[in-house]
mmCIF file of C-alpha atoms and ligand atoms in Angstrom:
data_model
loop_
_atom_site.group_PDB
_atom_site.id
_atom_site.type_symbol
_atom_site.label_atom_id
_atom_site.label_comp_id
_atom_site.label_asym_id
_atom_site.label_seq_id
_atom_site.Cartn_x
_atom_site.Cartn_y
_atom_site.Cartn_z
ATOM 1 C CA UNK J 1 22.289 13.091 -7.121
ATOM 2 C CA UNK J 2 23.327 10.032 -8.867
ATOM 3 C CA UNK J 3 22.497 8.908 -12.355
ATOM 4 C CA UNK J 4 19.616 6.150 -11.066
ATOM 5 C CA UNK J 5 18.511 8.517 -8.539
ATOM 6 C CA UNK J 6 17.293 10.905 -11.480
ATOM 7 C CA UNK J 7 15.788 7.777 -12.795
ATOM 8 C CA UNK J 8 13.585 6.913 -10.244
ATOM 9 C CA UNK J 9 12.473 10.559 -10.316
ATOM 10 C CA UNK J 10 11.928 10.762 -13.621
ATOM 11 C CA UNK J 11 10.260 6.918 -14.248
ATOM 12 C CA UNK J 12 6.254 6.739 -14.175
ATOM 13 C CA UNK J 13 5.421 4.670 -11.493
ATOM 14 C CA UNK J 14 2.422 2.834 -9.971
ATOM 15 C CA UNK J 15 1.358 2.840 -6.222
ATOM 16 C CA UNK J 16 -0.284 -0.418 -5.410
ATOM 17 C CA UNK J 17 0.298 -0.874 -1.237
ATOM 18 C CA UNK J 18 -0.532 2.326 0.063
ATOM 19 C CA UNK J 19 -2.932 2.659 3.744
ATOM 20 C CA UNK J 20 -4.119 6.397 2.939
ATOM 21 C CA UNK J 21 -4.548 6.493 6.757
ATOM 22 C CA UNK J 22 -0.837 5.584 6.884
ATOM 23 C CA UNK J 23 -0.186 9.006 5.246
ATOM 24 C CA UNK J 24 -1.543 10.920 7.748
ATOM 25 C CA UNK J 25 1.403 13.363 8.447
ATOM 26 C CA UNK J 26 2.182 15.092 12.215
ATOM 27 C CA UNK J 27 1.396 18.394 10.629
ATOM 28 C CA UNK J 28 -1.701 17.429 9.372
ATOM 29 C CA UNK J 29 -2.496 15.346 13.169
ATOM 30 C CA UNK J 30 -1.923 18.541 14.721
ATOM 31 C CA UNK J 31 -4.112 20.504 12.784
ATOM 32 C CA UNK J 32 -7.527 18.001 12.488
ATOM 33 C CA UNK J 33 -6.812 17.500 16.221
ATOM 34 C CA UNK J 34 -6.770 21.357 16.509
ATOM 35 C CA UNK J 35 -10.159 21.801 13.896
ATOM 36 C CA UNK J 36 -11.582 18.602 16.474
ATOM 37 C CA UNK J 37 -10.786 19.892 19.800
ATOM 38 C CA UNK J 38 -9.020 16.743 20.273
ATOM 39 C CA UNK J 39 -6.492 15.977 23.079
ATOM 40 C CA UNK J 40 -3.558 14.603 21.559
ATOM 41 C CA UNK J 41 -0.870 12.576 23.535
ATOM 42 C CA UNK J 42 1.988 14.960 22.422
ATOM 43 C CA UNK J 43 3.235 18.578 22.653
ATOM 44 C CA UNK J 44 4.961 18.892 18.841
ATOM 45 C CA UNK J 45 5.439 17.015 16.018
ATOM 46 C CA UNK J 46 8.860 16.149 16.625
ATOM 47 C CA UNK J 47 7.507 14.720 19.774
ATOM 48 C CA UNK J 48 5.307 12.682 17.352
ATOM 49 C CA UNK J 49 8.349 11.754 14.853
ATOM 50 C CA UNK J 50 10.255 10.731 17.934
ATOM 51 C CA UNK J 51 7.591 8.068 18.978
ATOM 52 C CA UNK J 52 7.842 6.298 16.135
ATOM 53 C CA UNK J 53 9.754 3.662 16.583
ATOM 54 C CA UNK J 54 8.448 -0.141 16.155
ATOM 55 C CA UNK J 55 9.440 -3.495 17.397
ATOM 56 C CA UNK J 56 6.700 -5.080 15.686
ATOM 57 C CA UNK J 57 4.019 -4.691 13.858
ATOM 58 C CA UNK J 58 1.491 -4.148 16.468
ATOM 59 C CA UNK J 59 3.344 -1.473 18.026
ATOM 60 C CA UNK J 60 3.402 0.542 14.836
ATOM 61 C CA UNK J 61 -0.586 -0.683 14.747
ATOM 62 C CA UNK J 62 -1.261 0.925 18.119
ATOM 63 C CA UNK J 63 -0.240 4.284 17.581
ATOM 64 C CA UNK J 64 -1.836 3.975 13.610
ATOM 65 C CA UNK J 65 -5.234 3.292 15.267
ATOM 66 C CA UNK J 66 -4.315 5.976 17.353
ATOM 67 C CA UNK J 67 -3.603 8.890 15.450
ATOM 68 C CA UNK J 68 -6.382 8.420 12.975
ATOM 69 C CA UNK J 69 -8.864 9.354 15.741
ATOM 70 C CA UNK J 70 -8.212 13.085 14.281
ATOM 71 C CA UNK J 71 -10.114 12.140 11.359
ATOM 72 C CA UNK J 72 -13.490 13.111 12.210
ATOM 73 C CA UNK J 73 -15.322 14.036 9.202
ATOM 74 C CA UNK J 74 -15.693 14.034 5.514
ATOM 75 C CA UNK J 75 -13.263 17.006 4.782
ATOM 76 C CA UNK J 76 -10.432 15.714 7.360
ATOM 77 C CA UNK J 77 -10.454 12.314 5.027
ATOM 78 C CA UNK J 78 -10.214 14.891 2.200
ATOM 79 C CA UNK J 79 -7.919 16.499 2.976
ATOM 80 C CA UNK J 80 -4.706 13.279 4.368
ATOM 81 C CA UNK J 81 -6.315 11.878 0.682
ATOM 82 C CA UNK J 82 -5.718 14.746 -1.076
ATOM 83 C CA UNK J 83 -2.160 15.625 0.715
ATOM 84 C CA UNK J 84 -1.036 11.870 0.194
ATOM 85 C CA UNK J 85 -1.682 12.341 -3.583
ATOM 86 C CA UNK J 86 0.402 15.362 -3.762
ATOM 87 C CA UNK J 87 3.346 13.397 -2.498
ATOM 88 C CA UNK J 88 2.797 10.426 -4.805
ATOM 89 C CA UNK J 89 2.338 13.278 -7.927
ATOM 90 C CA UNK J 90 5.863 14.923 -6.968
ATOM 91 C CA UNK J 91 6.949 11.184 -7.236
ATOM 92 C CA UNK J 92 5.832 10.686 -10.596
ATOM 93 C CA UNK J 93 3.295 8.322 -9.770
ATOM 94 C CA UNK J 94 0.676 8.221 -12.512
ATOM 95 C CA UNK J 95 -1.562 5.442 -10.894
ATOM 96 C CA UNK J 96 -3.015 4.875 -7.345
ATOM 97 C CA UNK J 97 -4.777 1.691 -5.768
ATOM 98 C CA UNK J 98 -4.765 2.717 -2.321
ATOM 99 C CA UNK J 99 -6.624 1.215 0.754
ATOM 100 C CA UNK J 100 -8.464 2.582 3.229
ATOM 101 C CA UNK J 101 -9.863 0.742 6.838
ATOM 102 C CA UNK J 102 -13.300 1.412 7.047
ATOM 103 C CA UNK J 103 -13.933 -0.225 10.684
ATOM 104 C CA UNK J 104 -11.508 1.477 12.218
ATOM 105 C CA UNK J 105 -13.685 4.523 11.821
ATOM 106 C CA UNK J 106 -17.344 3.261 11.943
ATOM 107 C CA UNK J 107 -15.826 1.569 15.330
ATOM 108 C CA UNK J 108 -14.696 4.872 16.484
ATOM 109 C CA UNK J 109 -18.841 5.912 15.822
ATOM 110 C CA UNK J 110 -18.580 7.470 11.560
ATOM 111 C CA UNK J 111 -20.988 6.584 9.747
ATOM 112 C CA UNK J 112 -19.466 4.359 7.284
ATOM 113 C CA UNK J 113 -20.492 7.332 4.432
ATOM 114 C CA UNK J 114 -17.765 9.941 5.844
ATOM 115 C CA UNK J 115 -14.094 8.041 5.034
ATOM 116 C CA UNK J 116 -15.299 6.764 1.646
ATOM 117 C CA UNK J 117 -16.648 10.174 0.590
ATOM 118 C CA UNK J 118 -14.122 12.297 1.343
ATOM 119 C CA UNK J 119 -11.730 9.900 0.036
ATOM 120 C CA UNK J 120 -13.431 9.568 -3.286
ATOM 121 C CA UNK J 121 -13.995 13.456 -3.867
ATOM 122 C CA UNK J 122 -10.129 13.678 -3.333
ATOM 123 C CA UNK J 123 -9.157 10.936 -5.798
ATOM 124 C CA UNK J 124 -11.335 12.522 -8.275
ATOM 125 C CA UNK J 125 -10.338 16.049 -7.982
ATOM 126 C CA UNK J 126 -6.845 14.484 -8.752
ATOM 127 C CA UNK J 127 -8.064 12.234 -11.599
ATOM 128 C CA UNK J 128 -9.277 15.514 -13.009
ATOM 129 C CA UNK J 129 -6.755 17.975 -12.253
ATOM 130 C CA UNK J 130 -3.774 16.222 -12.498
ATOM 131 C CA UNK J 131 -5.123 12.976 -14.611
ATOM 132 C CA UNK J 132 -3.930 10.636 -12.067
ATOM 133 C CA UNK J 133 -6.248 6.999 -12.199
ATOM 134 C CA UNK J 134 -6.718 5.336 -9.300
ATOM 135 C CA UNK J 135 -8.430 2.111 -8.202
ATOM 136 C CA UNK J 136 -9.798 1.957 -4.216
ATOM 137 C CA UNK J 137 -9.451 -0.845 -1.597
ATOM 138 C CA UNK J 138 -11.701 -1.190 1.614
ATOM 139 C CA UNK J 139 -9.563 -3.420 3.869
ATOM 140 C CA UNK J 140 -11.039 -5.520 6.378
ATOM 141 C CA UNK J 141 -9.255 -5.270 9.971
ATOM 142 C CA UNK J 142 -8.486 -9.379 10.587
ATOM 143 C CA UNK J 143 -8.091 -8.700 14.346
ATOM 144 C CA UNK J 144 -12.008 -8.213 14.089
ATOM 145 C CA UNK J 145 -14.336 -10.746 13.783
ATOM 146 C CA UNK J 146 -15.444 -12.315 9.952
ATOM 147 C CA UNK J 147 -18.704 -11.387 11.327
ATOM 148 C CA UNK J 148 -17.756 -7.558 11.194
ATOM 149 C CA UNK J 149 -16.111 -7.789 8.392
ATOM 150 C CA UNK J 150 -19.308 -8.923 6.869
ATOM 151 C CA UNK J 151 -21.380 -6.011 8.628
ATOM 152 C CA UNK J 152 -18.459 -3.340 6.241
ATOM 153 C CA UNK J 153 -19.219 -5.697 2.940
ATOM 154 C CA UNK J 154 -22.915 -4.775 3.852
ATOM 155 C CA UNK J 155 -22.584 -1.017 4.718
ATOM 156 C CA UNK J 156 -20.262 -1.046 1.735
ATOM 157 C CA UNK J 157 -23.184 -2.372 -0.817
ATOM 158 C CA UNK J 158 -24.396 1.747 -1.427
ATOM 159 C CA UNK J 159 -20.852 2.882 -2.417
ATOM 160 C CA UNK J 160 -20.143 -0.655 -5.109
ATOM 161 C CA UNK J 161 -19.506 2.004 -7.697
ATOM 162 C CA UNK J 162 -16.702 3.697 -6.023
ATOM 163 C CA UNK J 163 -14.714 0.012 -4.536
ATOM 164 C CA UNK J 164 -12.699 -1.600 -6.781
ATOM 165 C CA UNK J 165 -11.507 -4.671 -4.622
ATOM 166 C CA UNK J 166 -11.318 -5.485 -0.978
ATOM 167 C CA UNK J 167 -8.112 -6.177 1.005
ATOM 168 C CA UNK J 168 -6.944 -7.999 4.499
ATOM 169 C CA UNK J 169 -4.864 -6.062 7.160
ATOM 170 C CA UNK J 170 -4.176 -5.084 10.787
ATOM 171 C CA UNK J 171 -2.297 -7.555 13.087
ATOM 172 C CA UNK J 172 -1.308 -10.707 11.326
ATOM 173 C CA UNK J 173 -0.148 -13.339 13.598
ATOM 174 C CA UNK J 174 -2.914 -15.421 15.382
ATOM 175 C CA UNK J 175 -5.859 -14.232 12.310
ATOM 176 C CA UNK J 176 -4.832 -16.801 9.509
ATOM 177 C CA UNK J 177 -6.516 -15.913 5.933
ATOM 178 C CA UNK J 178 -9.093 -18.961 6.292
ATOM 179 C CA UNK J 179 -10.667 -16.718 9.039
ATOM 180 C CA UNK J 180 -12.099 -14.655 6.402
ATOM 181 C CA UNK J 181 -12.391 -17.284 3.823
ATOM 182 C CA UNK J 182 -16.588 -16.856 3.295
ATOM 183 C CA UNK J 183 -16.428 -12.813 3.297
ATOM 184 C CA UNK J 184 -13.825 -13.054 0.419
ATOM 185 C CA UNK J 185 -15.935 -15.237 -1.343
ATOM 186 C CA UNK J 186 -19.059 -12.856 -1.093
ATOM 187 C CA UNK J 187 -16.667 -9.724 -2.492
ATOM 188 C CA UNK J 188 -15.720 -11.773 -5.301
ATOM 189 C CA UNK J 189 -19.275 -12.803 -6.022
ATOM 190 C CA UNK J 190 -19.588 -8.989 -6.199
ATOM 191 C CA UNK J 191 -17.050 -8.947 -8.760
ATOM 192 C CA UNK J 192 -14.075 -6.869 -6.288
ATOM 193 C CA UNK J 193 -10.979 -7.789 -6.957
ATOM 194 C CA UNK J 194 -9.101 -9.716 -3.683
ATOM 195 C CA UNK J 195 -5.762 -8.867 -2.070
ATOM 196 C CA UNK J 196 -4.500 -9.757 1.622
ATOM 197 C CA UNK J 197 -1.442 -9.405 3.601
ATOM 198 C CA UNK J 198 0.237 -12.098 3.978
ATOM 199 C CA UNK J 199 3.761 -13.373 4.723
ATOM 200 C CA UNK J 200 4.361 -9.854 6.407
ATOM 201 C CA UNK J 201 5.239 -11.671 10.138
ATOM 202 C CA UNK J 202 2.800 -14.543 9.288
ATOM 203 C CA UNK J 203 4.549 -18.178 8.204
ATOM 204 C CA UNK J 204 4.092 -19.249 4.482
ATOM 205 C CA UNK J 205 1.264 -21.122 4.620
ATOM 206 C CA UNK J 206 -0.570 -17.754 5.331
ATOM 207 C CA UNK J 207 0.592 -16.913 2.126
ATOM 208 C CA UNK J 208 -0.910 -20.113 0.744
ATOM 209 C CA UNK J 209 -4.133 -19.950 2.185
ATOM 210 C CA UNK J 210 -4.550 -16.295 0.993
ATOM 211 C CA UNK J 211 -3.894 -17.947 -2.689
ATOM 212 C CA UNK J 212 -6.127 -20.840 -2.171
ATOM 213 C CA UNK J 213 -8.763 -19.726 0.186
ATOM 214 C CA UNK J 214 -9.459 -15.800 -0.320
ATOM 215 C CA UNK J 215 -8.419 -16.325 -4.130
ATOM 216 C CA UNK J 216 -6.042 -13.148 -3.874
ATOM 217 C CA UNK J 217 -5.162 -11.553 -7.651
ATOM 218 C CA UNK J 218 -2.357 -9.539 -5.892
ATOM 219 C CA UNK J 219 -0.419 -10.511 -2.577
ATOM 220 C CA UNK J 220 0.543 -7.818 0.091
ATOM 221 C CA UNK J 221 3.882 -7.762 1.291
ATOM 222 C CA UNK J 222 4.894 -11.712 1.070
ATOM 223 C CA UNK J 223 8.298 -11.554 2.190
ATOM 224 C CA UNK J 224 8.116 -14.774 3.921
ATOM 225 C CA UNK J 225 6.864 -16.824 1.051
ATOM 226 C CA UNK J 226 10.849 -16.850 0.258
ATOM 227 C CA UNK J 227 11.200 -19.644 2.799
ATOM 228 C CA UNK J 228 9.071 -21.744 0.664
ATOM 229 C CA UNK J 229 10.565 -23.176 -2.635
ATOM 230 C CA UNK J 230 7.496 -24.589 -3.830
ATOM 231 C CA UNK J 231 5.336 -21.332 -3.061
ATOM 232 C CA UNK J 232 8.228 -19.391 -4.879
ATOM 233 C CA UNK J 233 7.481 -21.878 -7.979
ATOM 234 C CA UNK J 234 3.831 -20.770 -7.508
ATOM 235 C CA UNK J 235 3.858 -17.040 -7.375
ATOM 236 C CA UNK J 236 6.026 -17.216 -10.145
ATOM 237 C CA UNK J 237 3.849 -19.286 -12.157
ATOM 238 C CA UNK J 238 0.963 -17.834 -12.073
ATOM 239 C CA UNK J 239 2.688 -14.150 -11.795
ATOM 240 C CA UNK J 240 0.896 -12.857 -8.576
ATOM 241 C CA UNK J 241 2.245 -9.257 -7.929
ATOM 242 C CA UNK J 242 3.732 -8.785 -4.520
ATOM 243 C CA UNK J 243 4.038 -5.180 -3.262
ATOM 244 C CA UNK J 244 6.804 -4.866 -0.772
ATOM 245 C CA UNK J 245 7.236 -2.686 1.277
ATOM 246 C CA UNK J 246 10.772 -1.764 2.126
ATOM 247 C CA UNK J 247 11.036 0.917 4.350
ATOM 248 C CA UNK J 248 8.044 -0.435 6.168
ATOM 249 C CA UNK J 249 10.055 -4.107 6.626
ATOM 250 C CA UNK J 250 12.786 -2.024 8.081
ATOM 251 C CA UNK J 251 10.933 0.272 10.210
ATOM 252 C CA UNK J 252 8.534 -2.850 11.636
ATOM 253 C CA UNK J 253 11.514 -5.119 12.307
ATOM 254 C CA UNK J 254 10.599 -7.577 9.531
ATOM 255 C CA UNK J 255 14.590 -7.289 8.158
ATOM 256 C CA UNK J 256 17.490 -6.188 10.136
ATOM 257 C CA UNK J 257 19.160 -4.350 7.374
ATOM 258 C CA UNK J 258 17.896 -2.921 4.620
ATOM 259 C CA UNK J 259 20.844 -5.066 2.455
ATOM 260 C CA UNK J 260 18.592 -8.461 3.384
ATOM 261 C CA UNK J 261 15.816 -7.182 2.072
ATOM 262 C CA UNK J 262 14.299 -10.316 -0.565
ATOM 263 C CA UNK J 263 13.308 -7.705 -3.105
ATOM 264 C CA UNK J 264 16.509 -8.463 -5.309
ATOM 265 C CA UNK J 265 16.012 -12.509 -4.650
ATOM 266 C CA UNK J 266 12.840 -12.351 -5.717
ATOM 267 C CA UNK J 267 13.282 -10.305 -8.698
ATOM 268 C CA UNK J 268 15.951 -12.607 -9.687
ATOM 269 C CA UNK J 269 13.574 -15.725 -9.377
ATOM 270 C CA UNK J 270 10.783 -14.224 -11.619
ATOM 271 C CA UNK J 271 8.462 -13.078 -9.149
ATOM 272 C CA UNK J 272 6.642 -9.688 -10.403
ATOM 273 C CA UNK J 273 7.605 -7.627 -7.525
ATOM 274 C CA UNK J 274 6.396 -4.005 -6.889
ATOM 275 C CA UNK J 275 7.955 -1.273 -4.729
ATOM 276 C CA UNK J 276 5.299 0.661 -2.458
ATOM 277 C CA UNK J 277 5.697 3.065 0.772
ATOM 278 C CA UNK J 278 2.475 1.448 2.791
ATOM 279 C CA UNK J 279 2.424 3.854 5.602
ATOM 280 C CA UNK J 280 4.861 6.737 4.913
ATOM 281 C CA UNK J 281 4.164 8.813 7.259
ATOM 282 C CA UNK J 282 5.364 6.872 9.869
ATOM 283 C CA UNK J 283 8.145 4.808 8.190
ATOM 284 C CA UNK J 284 9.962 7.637 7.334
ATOM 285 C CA UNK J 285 9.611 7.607 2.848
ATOM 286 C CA UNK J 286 6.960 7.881 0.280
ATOM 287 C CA UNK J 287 7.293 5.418 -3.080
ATOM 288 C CA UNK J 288 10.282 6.772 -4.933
ATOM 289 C CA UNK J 289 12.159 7.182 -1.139
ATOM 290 C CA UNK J 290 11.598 3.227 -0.806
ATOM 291 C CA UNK J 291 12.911 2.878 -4.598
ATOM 292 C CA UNK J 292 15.969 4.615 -3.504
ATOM 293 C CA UNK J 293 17.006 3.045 -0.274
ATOM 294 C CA UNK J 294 16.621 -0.255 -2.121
ATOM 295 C CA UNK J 295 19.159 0.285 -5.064
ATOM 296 C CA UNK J 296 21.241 1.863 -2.720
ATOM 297 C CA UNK J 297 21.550 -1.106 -0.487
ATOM 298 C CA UNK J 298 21.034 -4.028 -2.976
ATOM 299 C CA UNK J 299 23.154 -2.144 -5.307
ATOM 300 C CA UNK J 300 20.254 -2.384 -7.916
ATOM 301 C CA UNK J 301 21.129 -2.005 -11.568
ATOM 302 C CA UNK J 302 19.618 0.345 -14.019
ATOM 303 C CA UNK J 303 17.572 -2.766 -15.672
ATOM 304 C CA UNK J 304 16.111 -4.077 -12.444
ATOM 305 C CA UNK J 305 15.011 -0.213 -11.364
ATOM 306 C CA UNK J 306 13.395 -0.207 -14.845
ATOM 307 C CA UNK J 307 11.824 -3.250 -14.211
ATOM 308 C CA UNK J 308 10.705 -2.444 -11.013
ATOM 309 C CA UNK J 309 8.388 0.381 -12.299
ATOM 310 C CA UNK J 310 6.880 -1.819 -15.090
ATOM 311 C CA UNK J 311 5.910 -4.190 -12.510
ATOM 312 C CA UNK J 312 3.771 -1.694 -10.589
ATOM 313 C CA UNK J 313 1.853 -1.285 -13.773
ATOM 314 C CA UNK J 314 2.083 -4.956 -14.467
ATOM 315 C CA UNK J 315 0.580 -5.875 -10.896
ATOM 316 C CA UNK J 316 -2.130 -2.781 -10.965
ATOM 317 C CA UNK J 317 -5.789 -3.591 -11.700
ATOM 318 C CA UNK J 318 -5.245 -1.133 -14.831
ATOM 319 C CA UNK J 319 -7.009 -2.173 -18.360
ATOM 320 C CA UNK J 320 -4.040 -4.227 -20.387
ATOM 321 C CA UNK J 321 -4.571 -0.682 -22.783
ATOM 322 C CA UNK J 322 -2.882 1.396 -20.442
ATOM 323 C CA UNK J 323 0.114 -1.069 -18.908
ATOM 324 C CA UNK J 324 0.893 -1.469 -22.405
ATOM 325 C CA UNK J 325 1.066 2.481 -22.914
ATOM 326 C CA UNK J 326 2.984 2.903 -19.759
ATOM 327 C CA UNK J 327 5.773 0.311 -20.228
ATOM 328 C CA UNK J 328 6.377 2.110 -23.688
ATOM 329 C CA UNK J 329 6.975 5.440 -21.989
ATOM 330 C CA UNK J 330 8.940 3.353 -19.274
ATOM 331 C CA UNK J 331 11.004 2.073 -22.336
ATOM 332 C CA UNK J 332 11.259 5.784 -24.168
ATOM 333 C CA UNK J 333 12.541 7.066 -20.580
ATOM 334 C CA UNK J 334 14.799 4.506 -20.036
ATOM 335 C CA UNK J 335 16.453 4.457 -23.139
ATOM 336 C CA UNK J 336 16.832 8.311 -23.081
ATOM 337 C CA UNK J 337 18.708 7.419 -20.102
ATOM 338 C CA UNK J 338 22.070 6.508 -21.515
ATOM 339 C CA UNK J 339 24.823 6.186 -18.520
ATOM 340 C CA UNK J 340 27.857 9.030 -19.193
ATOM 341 C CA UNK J 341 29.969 8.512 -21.709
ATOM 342 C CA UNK J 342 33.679 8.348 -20.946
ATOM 343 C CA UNK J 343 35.668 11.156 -22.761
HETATM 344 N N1 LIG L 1 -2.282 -1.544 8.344
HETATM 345 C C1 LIG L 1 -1.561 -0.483 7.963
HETATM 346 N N2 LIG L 1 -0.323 -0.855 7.644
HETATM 347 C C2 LIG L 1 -0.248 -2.191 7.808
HETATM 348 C C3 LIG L 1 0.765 -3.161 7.623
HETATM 349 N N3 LIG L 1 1.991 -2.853 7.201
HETATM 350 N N4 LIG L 1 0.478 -4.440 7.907
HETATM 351 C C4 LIG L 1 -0.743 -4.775 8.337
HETATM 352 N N5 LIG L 1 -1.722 -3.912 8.524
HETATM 353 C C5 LIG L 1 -1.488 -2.620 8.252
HETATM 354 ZN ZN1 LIG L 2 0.161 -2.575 4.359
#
């Protein structure tokens, strides 16, 4: 393995753009399918691997909505929250903020109490097992209506204590950020933090709106802001985290290659960027697999992979206390870290 390789294993990290329903593996499909006498649309899991292969966004969206109709109850949403924390544990992630979509299950008839319970009984066991922190996201789906995203905000007024922030996902193109400009503006009255997606397939001023009408502290994805010069100026200004997502860009067609990625260019220009697997499970890679296909194919440098981790406790929603403590231990690692001496 080579010498950054054993670097990104060994670095704490921070997961900040993570859709827990986007973990659900094929194993774990089969099995709630099984528990749920549920028909699936394929005979194995390689049949389900094999399927997995995107144009687009949407296409990857249609068979997401799809496969988390195995998730029926409170110990199914358990169990793909407790499995996804697992993988991010034997990746040396310390610190979750992951999102979950809580329409597309009271859509599919949950109550809205099931995903956000089982869920939040997995995050804790892990917080007191394994002493991972986490924060938690409810996302509204912005190919629904601001009206239903209003009808979640109000189902999700019982469970304040367990949401940290609300976010903005599902298909981009054709549902701007201004559609949900007045339901953002009643979660921050609530005092949850604000992220969206934006600049995934969506134009710039997506990005801009998300910034200026949803008042976003953290920005999802955001490759296409590069196009932009002044926006670039912005983000870097007022240090808005980006999470990219690099296997996901690959897998969804948003880069060609994973050596055009903008996660190098934008590191470069000052932007606080943050490495994240967003739906692993069906782009192939959990965190520290999308640290490593980046330095392989930018050619990353030990400093920038360094840098890389302190940003994803930079961007969290983590008291200043604990970033402080981590990027110490990032620095202690790091340093420890000395490249082979030539004899
Ligand atoms: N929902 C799950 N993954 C997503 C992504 N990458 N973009 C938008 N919505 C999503
Ligand atoms: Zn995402």
């Amino acid at each position: 393995m080579s010498d950054l390789h054993k670097l990104i294993d060994q670095l704490p990290k921070a997961e900040l753009h993570l859709h827990l329903e986007g973990s659900l593996e094929p194993e774990l499909m089969f099995t709630l399918a099984e528990r749920n006498q549920i028909t699936l649309p394929y005979s194995s899991v390689d049949e389900i691997r094999k399927a997995y292969s995107f144009n687009n966004l949407q296409e990857f969206l249609d068979l997401y909505y799809a496969g988390m109709s195995v998730l029926q109850t409170e110990q199914d949403f358990f169990a793909l929250t407790q499995a996804y924390l697992e993988k991010a544990r034997g990746d040396n992630v310390k610190h979750v903020e992951v999102f979950f979509d809580p329409q597309a299950h009271t859509e599919r008839g949950l109550p809205f109490s099931v995903a956000i319970t089982g869920i939040k009984k997995a995050l804790l066991a892990a917080q007191s097992e394994h002493g991972m922190s986490y924060r938690l996201i409810m996302c509204f789906l912005r190919h629904l209506s601001e009206e239903h995203a209003f009808i979640a905000l109000e189902q999700a007024k019982d469970y304040l204590p367990w949401i940290d922030g609300v976010g903005l996902d599902s298909s981009e193109l054709g549902h701007p950020p201004e559609k949900f400009k007045a339901v953002f503006t009643a979660a921050k009255k609530m005092k949850l933090k604000c992220v969206a997606h934006a600049g995934e397939e969506g134009p710039p001023h997506y990005v801009e709106q998300a910034l200026n009408l949803l008042k976003i502290n953290r920005l999802d994805h955001g490759n296409r802001a590069m196009e932009d010069p002044g926006l670039i100026e912005r983000l870097k200004k007022e240090q808005i985290a980006l999470t990219v997502c690099p296997l996901s860009n690959l897998k969804l067609a948003v880069i060609e290659d994973m050596a055009q990625h903008p996660a190098l260019d934008m590191l470069n220009q000052g932007l606080l960027v943050t490495i994240n697997s967003d739906d692993p499970s069906y782009f192939g890679g959990y965190v520290n697999d999308n640290y490593k296909a980046l330095t392989e194919a930018l050619d990353l440098e030990k400093h920038q992979v360094v840098q890389l981790a302190k940003n994803s406790f930079i961007g969290s929603f983590l008291d200043n206390e604990d970033i402080t403590a981590y990027l110490k231990e990032i620095d202690r690692l790091a340093q420890l870290h000395l490249p082979p001496t030539e004899s």
